[in-house]
């Protein structure tokens, strides 16, 4: 009995907690992705690069003397107009084509290539890292956890709750969901649909940028960081169901736990492929994921 | 009987294959090859050979995207498979050129069928993500397997001779091997064109336009999708097999997303659905990288921007744009 | 009389012209420059290493040419960007061998590129040397008669570090962590063996996937082993994450942190910040080496480039002198003759006298142990060349 408790405390619990802190990153990314797909029907292959952009913006702000907490608030605000313009200027152009899905996929894929090289050009290829804003570690149930990571988990819950509230409990959210369900009807009701689309995209990438700043002290900042979580985020979105916020959260928690705990039994090199494997299986047998779509029937 | 109806229902202009442009390509390639040989410019001949090899991979992506309407983001899986298998056969089993190619084609078909059974179940974006995921898993596997050379790759593939009846062309002969690769790629193009003009092929093309209508006419789209997938797998595998013959090694980078992504860019730049556009696109892309690379190391920005412009303004690609002007 | 003088004058002029032309041609033959190709990453993640390689080579080039070149012939360097990709490296190497007809090639950084370019060199019957790649396989089981290495390999670094560790912390417990691929595994294995031989006790080892984001999942295991010394062979970003996360969890308190030389370099030391203090590694060169030759070299290098040389710059500087010595010994640039001259050759470098071992084309040199103090590497120990290398395992010739 004692041995079991010890195993739980020193072997499993840390893994679970690590999975949770990874989960915050992945869920924030997946939320943005799923909202953009659910509401705009657009697969944003450049989502990871917006995550990186947020991190780099954060580093730049820190470089001119802005404090970490101020930067945390400023970065998503700066990302909003960037995302809005991207949607209006680029994505709208291919939106009305009959091959829209593939074209937006290709377009955002191109954007990702350009953005990654731009980061290398502007910031150099070497890694950067902000100092941990909350230093030190706390003891919980006999285990030591860095205080910043605990903070991250708390912030994650707050952000997810806020997103949920906005989408499901505000008038703005209702407009957005209506536009996704039936844009013509919504437009005829006087809702500026195109602006709603651009705004939603902006919101999604702002979330990604926020994640970038939050996680910079833990995972550091470098030009290819956009690829760090994007694969996991896509897997989460697929397994949870494209367009479902509930799905993104639950699948996010599930998959990150699978990855964290699996490294106890199989070589960690195969954790990522395991998650992809789950994604592939879901795509084969239940393509709509666990919870289906947000705005669509 | 039912097949015959499909033939009549699909008139010429629906097919975007341009045999004229194919002939022009061969002429240009021969001229270029001759020029390279006369000026002793071995480097460019070998680079052009490599462009043709990756053009073959791009053709496979085009077959799926432009003809069958399926975007594959992981075609490098079959390319890398062909490269490693050929490397092993040539280096360790001591096989010669043609038996290696034949075995790779066969194995590619089997792998294609297996992967196809997994991937075909999904449509559109999901299909793209499955192919992406499969390629990632394979790349990770190859990177970690010592027997395949792990991260350094499979080294030491010997220089083989390509037997053509009474003649023998060593792979190290720049012009000779260039012509061999050109011939192989054009033969595969020819076979595909022929296939696409058969009733079976016309039904495959209908997949892109409207798969649902196909099933209303009594055909099971699934068969055609699988056939397209297997054909694309074989094409990519054979193209991949030519790589270690040219360069003497196979490395995990051949399976990375960058390889698959480059193929997609090639297809879009060259002309989706034209098959020959992929070959033009590959030459253009290689040329662009070479030229831009001498001015700045950030050639990806330029290529990425060109790609985005192509997607927005010329969804039919370069060749498609040429066609529209007529 | 006019005509005769004119004719004589004309005749002399013609003769003079012919003589000038003839000797010009003869001079041109002798004055044909020696061309050396350099395939090195000038862009991408490894660009800073390529930059040091270039700086070292350019400095040596200027000195050698000022001194009359090699056997009276001027030396030329032709640079091509490798982009840290074996495919590109191979393309560029071919271009240099076949189009530019270089006599010798150097500059490859990552081990995959060196091996692939080595094959190209064999096909073209030319010689290459790397000045950066430290994978043991290059002069080990994947050795090639056309490939030489003037820099220290991973095995030498491990031996030097292990010797220091055995002296400073005899019998201590050691935990090893490496990225899960061939290079990561082989460096961990090499150090573990070298340390064990000298009385240090390994208490655990771990391999994390390359580009792991989060090492905290392994901390439970590491903490349970209670090591006094922690060895890592991660590089670049992985080291940044490993060290900052270890600091987050307080794992680096009272633990001696050591590792492979590539773990902390100028590229990532800033991002690691104060978490890098006290890190110890074994290297083949340090700008602090206290010999007059090295001081002169560092001064010249700094004057020309405004930065200190690192091991890549120093070894690249040395490779041109290596080639020069070999060509002068062989009195020719013919591949077979130069190869023979190179085997067993001794030549002087800023880090002292090196010997090129004939059995595996690996340079034997003195090794140094350096430690990060106040954000910079300082020398703490030195190991003699012959003690810092193990027997050759190359069997190809």
CSV table of N, CA, C and O in Angstrom, one decimal, chain C residues 9-62:
chain,number,residue,atom,x,y,z
C,9,UNK,N,65.4,46.3,-85.7
C,9,UNK,CA,64.5,46.7,-84.6
C,9,UNK,C,63.3,45.9,-84.5
C,9,UNK,O,62.9,45.4,-83.5
C,10,UNK,N,62.7,45.8,-85.7
C,10,UNK,CA,61.5,45.0,-85.8
C,10,UNK,C,61.7,43.5,-85.3
C,10,UNK,O,61.0,43.0,-84.6
C,11,UNK,N,62.8,43.0,-85.9
C,11,UNK,CA,63.2,41.6,-85.5
C,11,UNK,C,63.3,41.5,-84.0
C,11,UNK,O,62.8,40.6,-83.3
C,12,UNK,N,64.0,42.5,-83.4
C,12,UNK,CA,64.2,42.4,-81.9
C,12,UNK,C,62.9,42.6,-81.2
C,12,UNK,O,62.7,41.9,-80.2
C,13,UNK,N,62.1,43.5,-81.7
C,13,UNK,CA,60.8,43.7,-81.1
C,13,UNK,C,60.0,42.4,-81.1
C,13,UNK,O,59.4,41.9,-80.1
C,14,UNK,N,60.0,41.7,-82.3
C,14,UNK,CA,59.3,40.5,-82.4
C,14,UNK,C,59.8,39.5,-81.5
C,14,UNK,O,59.1,38.8,-80.7
C,15,UNK,N,61.2,39.4,-81.5
C,15,UNK,CA,61.8,38.4,-80.6
C,15,UNK,C,61.4,38.7,-79.1
C,15,UNK,O,61.1,37.8,-78.4
C,16,UNK,N,61.5,40.0,-78.8
C,16,UNK,CA,61.2,40.3,-77.4
C,16,UNK,C,59.7,40.0,-77.1
C,16,UNK,O,59.4,39.4,-76.0
C,17,UNK,N,58.8,40.3,-78.0
C,17,UNK,CA,57.4,40.0,-77.8
C,17,UNK,C,57.2,38.5,-77.6
C,17,UNK,O,56.5,38.0,-76.7
C,18,UNK,N,57.9,37.7,-78.5
C,18,UNK,CA,57.7,36.2,-78.4
C,18,UNK,C,58.3,35.7,-77.1
C,18,UNK,O,57.7,34.9,-76.4
C,19,UNK,N,59.4,36.3,-76.7
C,19,UNK,CA,60.0,35.9,-75.5
C,19,UNK,C,59.1,36.2,-74.3
C,19,UNK,O,58.9,35.4,-73.4
C,20,UNK,N,58.6,37.4,-74.4
C,20,UNK,CA,57.6,37.8,-73.3
C,20,UNK,C,56.4,36.9,-73.2
C,20,UNK,O,56.0,36.4,-72.2
C,21,UNK,N,55.9,36.7,-74.4
C,21,UNK,CA,54.7,35.8,-74.5
C,21,UNK,C,55.0,34.4,-73.9
C,21,UNK,O,54.3,33.9,-73.2
C,22,UNK,N,56.2,33.9,-74.4
C,22,UNK,CA,56.6,32.6,-74.0
C,22,UNK,C,56.8,32.5,-72.5
C,22,UNK,O,56.3,31.6,-71.9
C,23,UNK,N,57.5,33.4,-72.0
C,23,UNK,CA,57.8,33.4,-70.6
C,23,UNK,C,56.5,33.7,-69.8
C,23,UNK,O,56.3,33.2,-68.7
C,24,UNK,N,55.6,34.5,-70.3
C,24,UNK,CA,54.3,34.7,-69.7
C,24,UNK,C,53.6,33.4,-69.5
C,24,UNK,O,53.0,33.1,-68.5
C,25,UNK,N,53.6,32.7,-70.7
C,25,UNK,CA,52.9,31.4,-70.6
C,25,UNK,C,53.5,30.5,-69.6
C,25,UNK,O,52.9,29.8,-68.8
C,26,UNK,N,54.9,30.5,-69.6
C,26,UNK,CA,55.6,29.6,-68.7
C,26,UNK,C,55.3,30.0,-67.3
C,26,UNK,O,55.0,29.2,-66.4
C,27,UNK,N,55.3,31.3,-67.0
C,27,UNK,CA,55.0,31.9,-65.7
C,27,UNK,C,53.6,31.5,-65.3
C,27,UNK,O,53.3,31.1,-64.2
C,28,UNK,N,52.7,31.7,-66.3
C,28,UNK,CA,51.3,31.4,-66.1
C,28,UNK,C,51.1,30.0,-65.6
C,28,UNK,O,50.3,29.7,-64.7
C,29,UNK,N,51.8,29.0,-66.2
C,29,UNK,CA,51.8,27.7,-65.7
C,29,UNK,C,52.2,27.5,-64.3
C,29,UNK,O,51.4,26.9,-63.5
C,30,UNK,N,53.3,28.1,-63.9
C,30,UNK,CA,53.7,28.0,-62.6
C,30,UNK,C,52.8,28.8,-61.6
C,30,UNK,O,52.6,28.4,-60.5
C,31,UNK,N,52.3,29.9,-62.1
C,31,UNK,CA,51.5,30.8,-61.3
C,31,UNK,C,50.1,30.4,-61.1
C,31,UNK,O,49.3,31.0,-60.5
C,32,UNK,N,49.7,29.2,-61.7
C,32,UNK,CA,48.3,28.8,-61.6
C,32,UNK,C,48.0,28.5,-60.1
C,32,UNK,O,48.7,27.8,-59.4
C,33,UNK,N,47.0,29.2,-59.6
C,33,UNK,CA,46.7,29.2,-58.2
C,33,UNK,C,46.3,27.8,-57.7
C,33,UNK,O,45.7,27.0,-58.5
C,34,UNK,N,46.5,27.5,-56.4
C,34,UNK,CA,46.0,26.3,-55.8
C,34,UNK,C,44.6,26.7,-55.3
C,34,UNK,O,44.4,27.6,-54.6
C,35,UNK,N,43.6,25.9,-55.8
C,35,UNK,CA,42.2,26.3,-55.4
C,35,UNK,C,41.7,25.3,-54.3
C,35,UNK,O,41.8,24.1,-54.5
C,36,UNK,N,41.2,25.9,-53.3
C,36,UNK,CA,40.6,25.1,-52.2
C,36,UNK,C,39.2,25.4,-52.0
C,36,UNK,O,38.8,26.6,-51.9
C,37,UNK,N,38.3,24.4,-52.1
C,37,UNK,CA,36.9,24.6,-52.0
C,37,UNK,C,36.5,24.6,-50.5
C,37,UNK,O,37.1,23.9,-49.7
C,38,UNK,N,35.5,25.4,-50.1
C,38,UNK,CA,35.0,25.4,-48.8
C,38,UNK,C,33.5,25.3,-48.8
C,38,UNK,O,32.8,26.2,-49.3
C,39,UNK,N,33.0,24.2,-48.4
C,39,UNK,CA,31.5,24.0,-48.3
C,39,UNK,C,31.1,24.1,-46.8
C,39,UNK,O,31.4,23.2,-46.0
C,40,UNK,N,30.5,25.2,-46.5
C,40,UNK,CA,30.3,25.4,-45.0
C,40,UNK,C,28.9,26.1,-44.9
C,40,UNK,O,28.5,26.8,-45.8
C,41,UNK,N,28.2,26.0,-43.8
C,41,UNK,CA,26.9,26.7,-43.7
C,41,UNK,C,27.1,28.2,-43.5
C,41,UNK,O,27.7,28.6,-42.5
C,42,UNK,N,26.7,28.9,-44.5
C,42,UNK,CA,26.7,30.3,-44.4
C,42,UNK,C,25.4,30.9,-44.1
C,42,UNK,O,25.2,32.1,-43.9
C,43,UNK,N,24.4,30.0,-44.1
C,43,UNK,CA,23.0,30.5,-43.7
C,43,UNK,C,22.4,29.4,-42.8
C,43,UNK,O,22.9,28.3,-42.7
C,44,UNK,N,21.4,29.7,-42.1
C,44,UNK,CA,20.7,28.7,-41.3
C,44,UNK,C,21.2,28.7,-39.9
C,44,UNK,O,22.0,29.5,-39.4
C,45,UNK,N,20.8,27.6,-39.2
C,45,UNK,CA,21.1,27.5,-37.8
C,45,UNK,C,22.6,27.5,-37.5
C,45,UNK,O,23.1,28.0,-36.5
C,46,UNK,N,23.4,26.9,-38.3
C,46,UNK,CA,24.8,26.7,-38.1
C,46,UNK,C,25.7,27.9,-38.7
C,46,UNK,O,26.9,27.8,-38.7
C,47,UNK,N,25.0,28.9,-39.2
C,47,UNK,CA,25.7,30.0,-39.8
C,47,UNK,C,26.8,30.6,-38.9
C,47,UNK,O,27.9,30.9,-39.4
C,48,UNK,N,26.6,30.7,-37.6
C,48,UNK,CA,27.7,31.3,-36.8
C,48,UNK,C,28.9,30.4,-36.8
C,48,UNK,O,30.0,30.9,-36.8
C,49,UNK,N,28.7,29.1,-36.9
C,49,UNK,CA,29.9,28.2,-37.0
C,49,UNK,C,30.6,28.4,-38.3
C,49,UNK,O,31.8,28.6,-38.4
C,50,UNK,N,29.8,28.5,-39.4
C,50,UNK,CA,30.4,28.7,-40.7
C,50,UNK,C,31.1,30.0,-40.7
C,50,UNK,O,32.1,30.2,-41.4
C,51,UNK,N,30.6,31.0,-40.0
C,51,UNK,CA,31.3,32.3,-40.0
C,51,UNK,C,32.7,32.2,-39.4
C,51,UNK,O,33.6,32.8,-39.9
C,52,UNK,N,32.8,31.5,-38.2
C,52,UNK,CA,34.1,31.3,-37.6
C,52,UNK,C,35.0,30.5,-38.6
C,52,UNK,O,36.2,30.8,-38.7
C,53,UNK,N,34.5,29.5,-39.2
C,53,UNK,CA,35.3,28.7,-40.2
C,53,UNK,C,35.9,29.7,-41.2
C,53,UNK,O,37.1,29.6,-41.5
C,54,UNK,N,35.0,30.5,-41.8
C,54,UNK,CA,35.4,31.4,-42.8
C,54,UNK,C,36.5,32.4,-42.3
C,54,UNK,O,37.5,32.6,-42.9
C,55,UNK,N,36.3,32.9,-41.1
C,55,UNK,CA,37.3,33.9,-40.5
C,55,UNK,C,38.6,33.2,-40.3
C,55,UNK,O,39.7,33.8,-40.6
C,56,UNK,N,38.6,32.0,-39.8
C,56,UNK,CA,39.9,31.3,-39.6
C,56,UNK,C,40.6,31.0,-40.9
C,56,UNK,O,41.8,31.3,-41.1
C,57,UNK,N,39.8,30.5,-41.9
C,57,UNK,CA,40.4,30.2,-43.2
C,57,UNK,C,41.0,31.5,-43.9
C,57,UNK,O,42.1,31.5,-44.4
C,58,UNK,N,40.2,32.6,-43.8
C,58,UNK,CA,40.6,33.8,-44.5
C,58,UNK,C,41.9,34.3,-43.9
C,58,UNK,O,42.8,34.8,-44.6
C,59,UNK,N,42.0,34.2,-42.6
C,59,UNK,CA,43.2,34.7,-41.9
C,59,UNK,C,44.4,33.9,-42.4
C,59,UNK,O,45.5,34.5,-42.7
C,60,UNK,N,44.3,32.6,-42.4
C,60,UNK,CA,45.4,31.7,-42.8
C,60,UNK,C,45.7,32.0,-44.2
C,60,UNK,O,46.9,32.0,-44.6
C,61,UNK,N,44.7,32.2,-45.1
C,61,UNK,CA,44.9,32.5,-46.5
C,61,UNK,C,45.8,33.7,-46.7
C,61,UNK,O,46.8,33.7,-47.5
C,62,UNK,N,45.4,34.8,-46.0
C,62,UNK,CA,46.2,36.0,-46.1
C,62,UNK,C,47.6,35.8,-45.8
C,62,UNK,O,48.5,36.2,-46.5
